């Protein structure tokens, strides 16, 4: 357990405040003006400090805020980090006391977090994913006139793409900040050859504020806009700092590679230039299933047409289209002559959608075509082959079993051609596509379904358009090194870079040699690189801002990434071993990876408040307890399966600590069966009423439950409840109550409690109890009338055979959420839910639980299933309409 440093709870601080707030700290707050204070909070300083040494970036974001209000306030620290980065540290300092974050194994952290949540404390830290970034948020309550400093550190290895290393810094301070600055210092032992810095939000006036310079091994970028320069207009108090700040640079390439050794670890950067390009054989395997219609197929056509412009004359190409059936453009790969390209373009323009998703058929056809091409010598012997598959769906035609597809594809490819899977949209099984690509020496990439989808696809093609080497193998003297990262690569593409790192086992070594062999477009090639340990040490001495063991950390970063990739594909004991290894390294080097979490004890009250930072994994089930508070879940003591309001159904899923919900739109007067248990004889029906008059502008008439009928055959009990009266019939005896009564009625196997004007609690033995909530609206309300809600407190006595709109969910129901993504409402993300063997699109939303607070209700976050619960409920909702309030016959 962590021991939080001594801290006075805010209540104590508040009561000890002098009546006049104390004078606030002078520096740098002196110049604060109302326009820098938003909702009482002034963020008076925000600094982003990046140090890059040999592509390894170490970034520290520091944000300082003060509560200018005279009451305690919530301060939010909210930043976006690159997906490729690992958080390595986070701390909060409140009034001089620092609360550090500690990295723990995910399971351990989760327990600590859950303990905190079960004590009714709200969560602090949140991660979510966007296109290139992940969000990190923490909020903390700060006493009046108190200060807080947030400090977040993250690290990443910058990748070379199109000949440049790119560093992305998301900038979005949301308010004017007295002291805002970005500082980046780059140190590259090979020497810097170019350096640029841009901001997507930069206007002409601001472009001079970006300072950049480089000479020799050092580069520097700074951006420090004054408060007036941050304003969206001269008199505005809104900030124009909102967007991407990107730094791009490259290093000098006098040699094909560079070998660096520091403190017992080495890294080898390998990126030869000016080699002839390989002729390539590209098979495009394109999904044309029905779901691709619209933006999908449109953007695909556009991208393929652009790609055809870039295809070189010595390339060979073909297109395989798969819907329900598989179509090929040509039976064999065709040389990209001007004439063939023209024909290819006509073919692409005519591509249209059709049928289901026979992914297996399409992919296998593409592989077979490449294999035949080599066997029949119809493509050059020395050429690089690539399969690019684009799909937006799930295999559901031909072979649809994923394991079988994976097995067949792997067997057919035999490691000869890298498979690149482009996953279009959110309906894909990204996990499956990624596994398959990694197994076949390729990678998976998401294509976001937006107006720039074509550019994304084309951009991916450009990355692999120029293979310069194949079968690249980087070797080091075996007896001198260990713990080598991946050192064999299928292809090396122009503009990219191969990075290999390892540990030196021989302390007395004074130099290291790397040998690279590969196949070039014209002949086999060899490269050799040597590093003198003393020389590297000297070269690094010039660097003032070296942060110690960066090559060791770079090695750890790369090793963890590769272990995680291998783990994606592995199974059984091998997977366990890879997990253990990656976990140990993540803990040792303090990286927040998918296996670890960071716990921060949040100083509120006297108790620990745990908060967690997690790394979401692309395309996996991102819904787990540590992510659930992404949707600002209020602490709910307990959640009941219920129906209330117009009528909205909330289905509690306790093991997920979450809920699913749906609405039923049916006509006034309809009676719906809610619960029906043929074994215990318990049945609940509800009749819909509408508003007092039909509102002319509303498309859908709102309906509510105006009458509930509960029957228990065994007890010979019929209970009819309306907003006016409660009629209890036991055998032949009929008793009528009004909502003005307060009554407790106990009989054998039955308890009815009427709480005047509020609710009615009905228990039938133990294990079947319900609450009916009375909603009374203002009598003269022009539209609405009184109505009822039904909450299931306990249903465990009901049998497995229980059915009905609510009853079918009393027994085990589970779901999985895949692919959370932005929806049409920015506050309500969409996702794919897997439930009862269906995949449905759901929207994160809220429904109200009025059990505790009949006036305002409590918001219950839930996954909303559209279309009257289609796909969730058995059958369709009209199957549940019955003839009368105690009716049994389902229409
Ligand atoms: C806080 O300030 C507001 C507005 O200036 C004032 O109305 C209120 O009485 C103050 N509250 C306290 C506790 O000083
Ligand atoms: C994390 O940051 C805090 C605050 O700057 C610092 O005191 C601590 O040493 C850092 N921890 C590590 C492991 O770097
Ligand atoms: C806007 O700024 C000008 C000076 O640039 C000032 O004279 C004027 O009062 C400001 N207007 C408002 C509404 O603040
Ligand atoms: C997993 O690790 C154990 C212990 O180190 C080892 O004995 C076993 O062979 C490993 N299994 C696999 C499949 O790598």
mmCIF file of N, CA and C in Angstrom, residues 21 79 144 178 295 428 432 616 625 670 714 730 732 853:
data_model
loop_
_atom_site.group_PDB
_atom_site.id
_atom_site.type_symbol
_atom_site.label_atom_id
_atom_site.label_comp_id
_atom_site.label_asym_id
_atom_site.label_seq_id
_atom_site.Cartn_x
_atom_site.Cartn_y
_atom_site.Cartn_z
ATOM 1 N N UNK A 21 -9.097 36.341 1.326
ATOM 2 C CA UNK A 21 -8.116 35.425 0.757
ATOM 3 C C UNK A 21 -6.713 36.008 0.900
ATOM 4 N N UNK A 79 -4.007 16.230 -21.563
ATOM 5 C CA UNK A 79 -3.086 16.324 -22.705
ATOM 6 C C UNK A 79 -3.233 15.106 -23.623
ATOM 7 N N UNK A 144 -9.278 26.882 -2.239
ATOM 8 C CA UNK A 144 -9.187 28.274 -2.650
ATOM 9 C C UNK A 144 -7.772 28.785 -2.441
ATOM 10 N N UNK A 178 -0.318 32.777 -19.314
ATOM 11 C CA UNK A 178 0.712 33.796 -19.192
ATOM 12 C C UNK A 178 2.051 33.352 -19.730
ATOM 13 N N UNK A 295 -18.870 6.115 -48.724
ATOM 14 C CA UNK A 295 -17.537 6.721 -48.587
ATOM 15 C C UNK A 295 -16.427 5.681 -48.770
ATOM 16 N N UNK A 428 -14.333 -3.350 -38.376
ATOM 17 C CA UNK A 428 -13.345 -4.408 -38.602
ATOM 18 C C UNK A 428 -12.962 -5.093 -37.297
ATOM 19 N N UNK A 432 -7.697 -9.321 -35.376
ATOM 20 C CA UNK A 432 -7.511 -10.406 -36.335
ATOM 21 C C UNK A 432 -6.636 -9.940 -37.497
ATOM 22 N N UNK A 616 -4.089 2.161 -23.712
ATOM 23 C CA UNK A 616 -5.053 1.378 -24.468
ATOM 24 C C UNK A 616 -4.361 0.672 -25.627
ATOM 25 N N UNK A 625 -12.470 -2.283 -16.679
ATOM 26 C CA UNK A 625 -12.809 -1.377 -15.589
ATOM 27 C C UNK A 625 -11.959 -0.112 -15.550
ATOM 28 N N UNK A 670 -50.794 0.385 -26.114
ATOM 29 C CA UNK A 670 -50.191 -0.949 -26.240
ATOM 30 C C UNK A 670 -49.790 -1.471 -24.864
ATOM 31 N N UNK A 714 -49.246 -18.295 -8.274
ATOM 32 C CA UNK A 714 -49.180 -19.177 -7.105
ATOM 33 C C UNK A 714 -49.825 -18.520 -5.891
ATOM 34 N N UNK A 730 -56.323 -10.359 -3.986
ATOM 35 C CA UNK A 730 -55.731 -11.598 -3.482
ATOM 36 C C UNK A 730 -56.859 -12.612 -3.433
ATOM 37 N N UNK A 732 -60.201 -13.690 -3.976
ATOM 38 C CA UNK A 732 -61.396 -12.939 -4.374
ATOM 39 C C UNK A 732 -61.450 -11.575 -3.710
ATOM 40 N N UNK A 853 -34.077 9.441 -6.653
ATOM 41 C CA UNK A 853 -34.413 10.846 -6.816
ATOM 42 C C UNK A 853 -35.459 10.966 -7.924
#
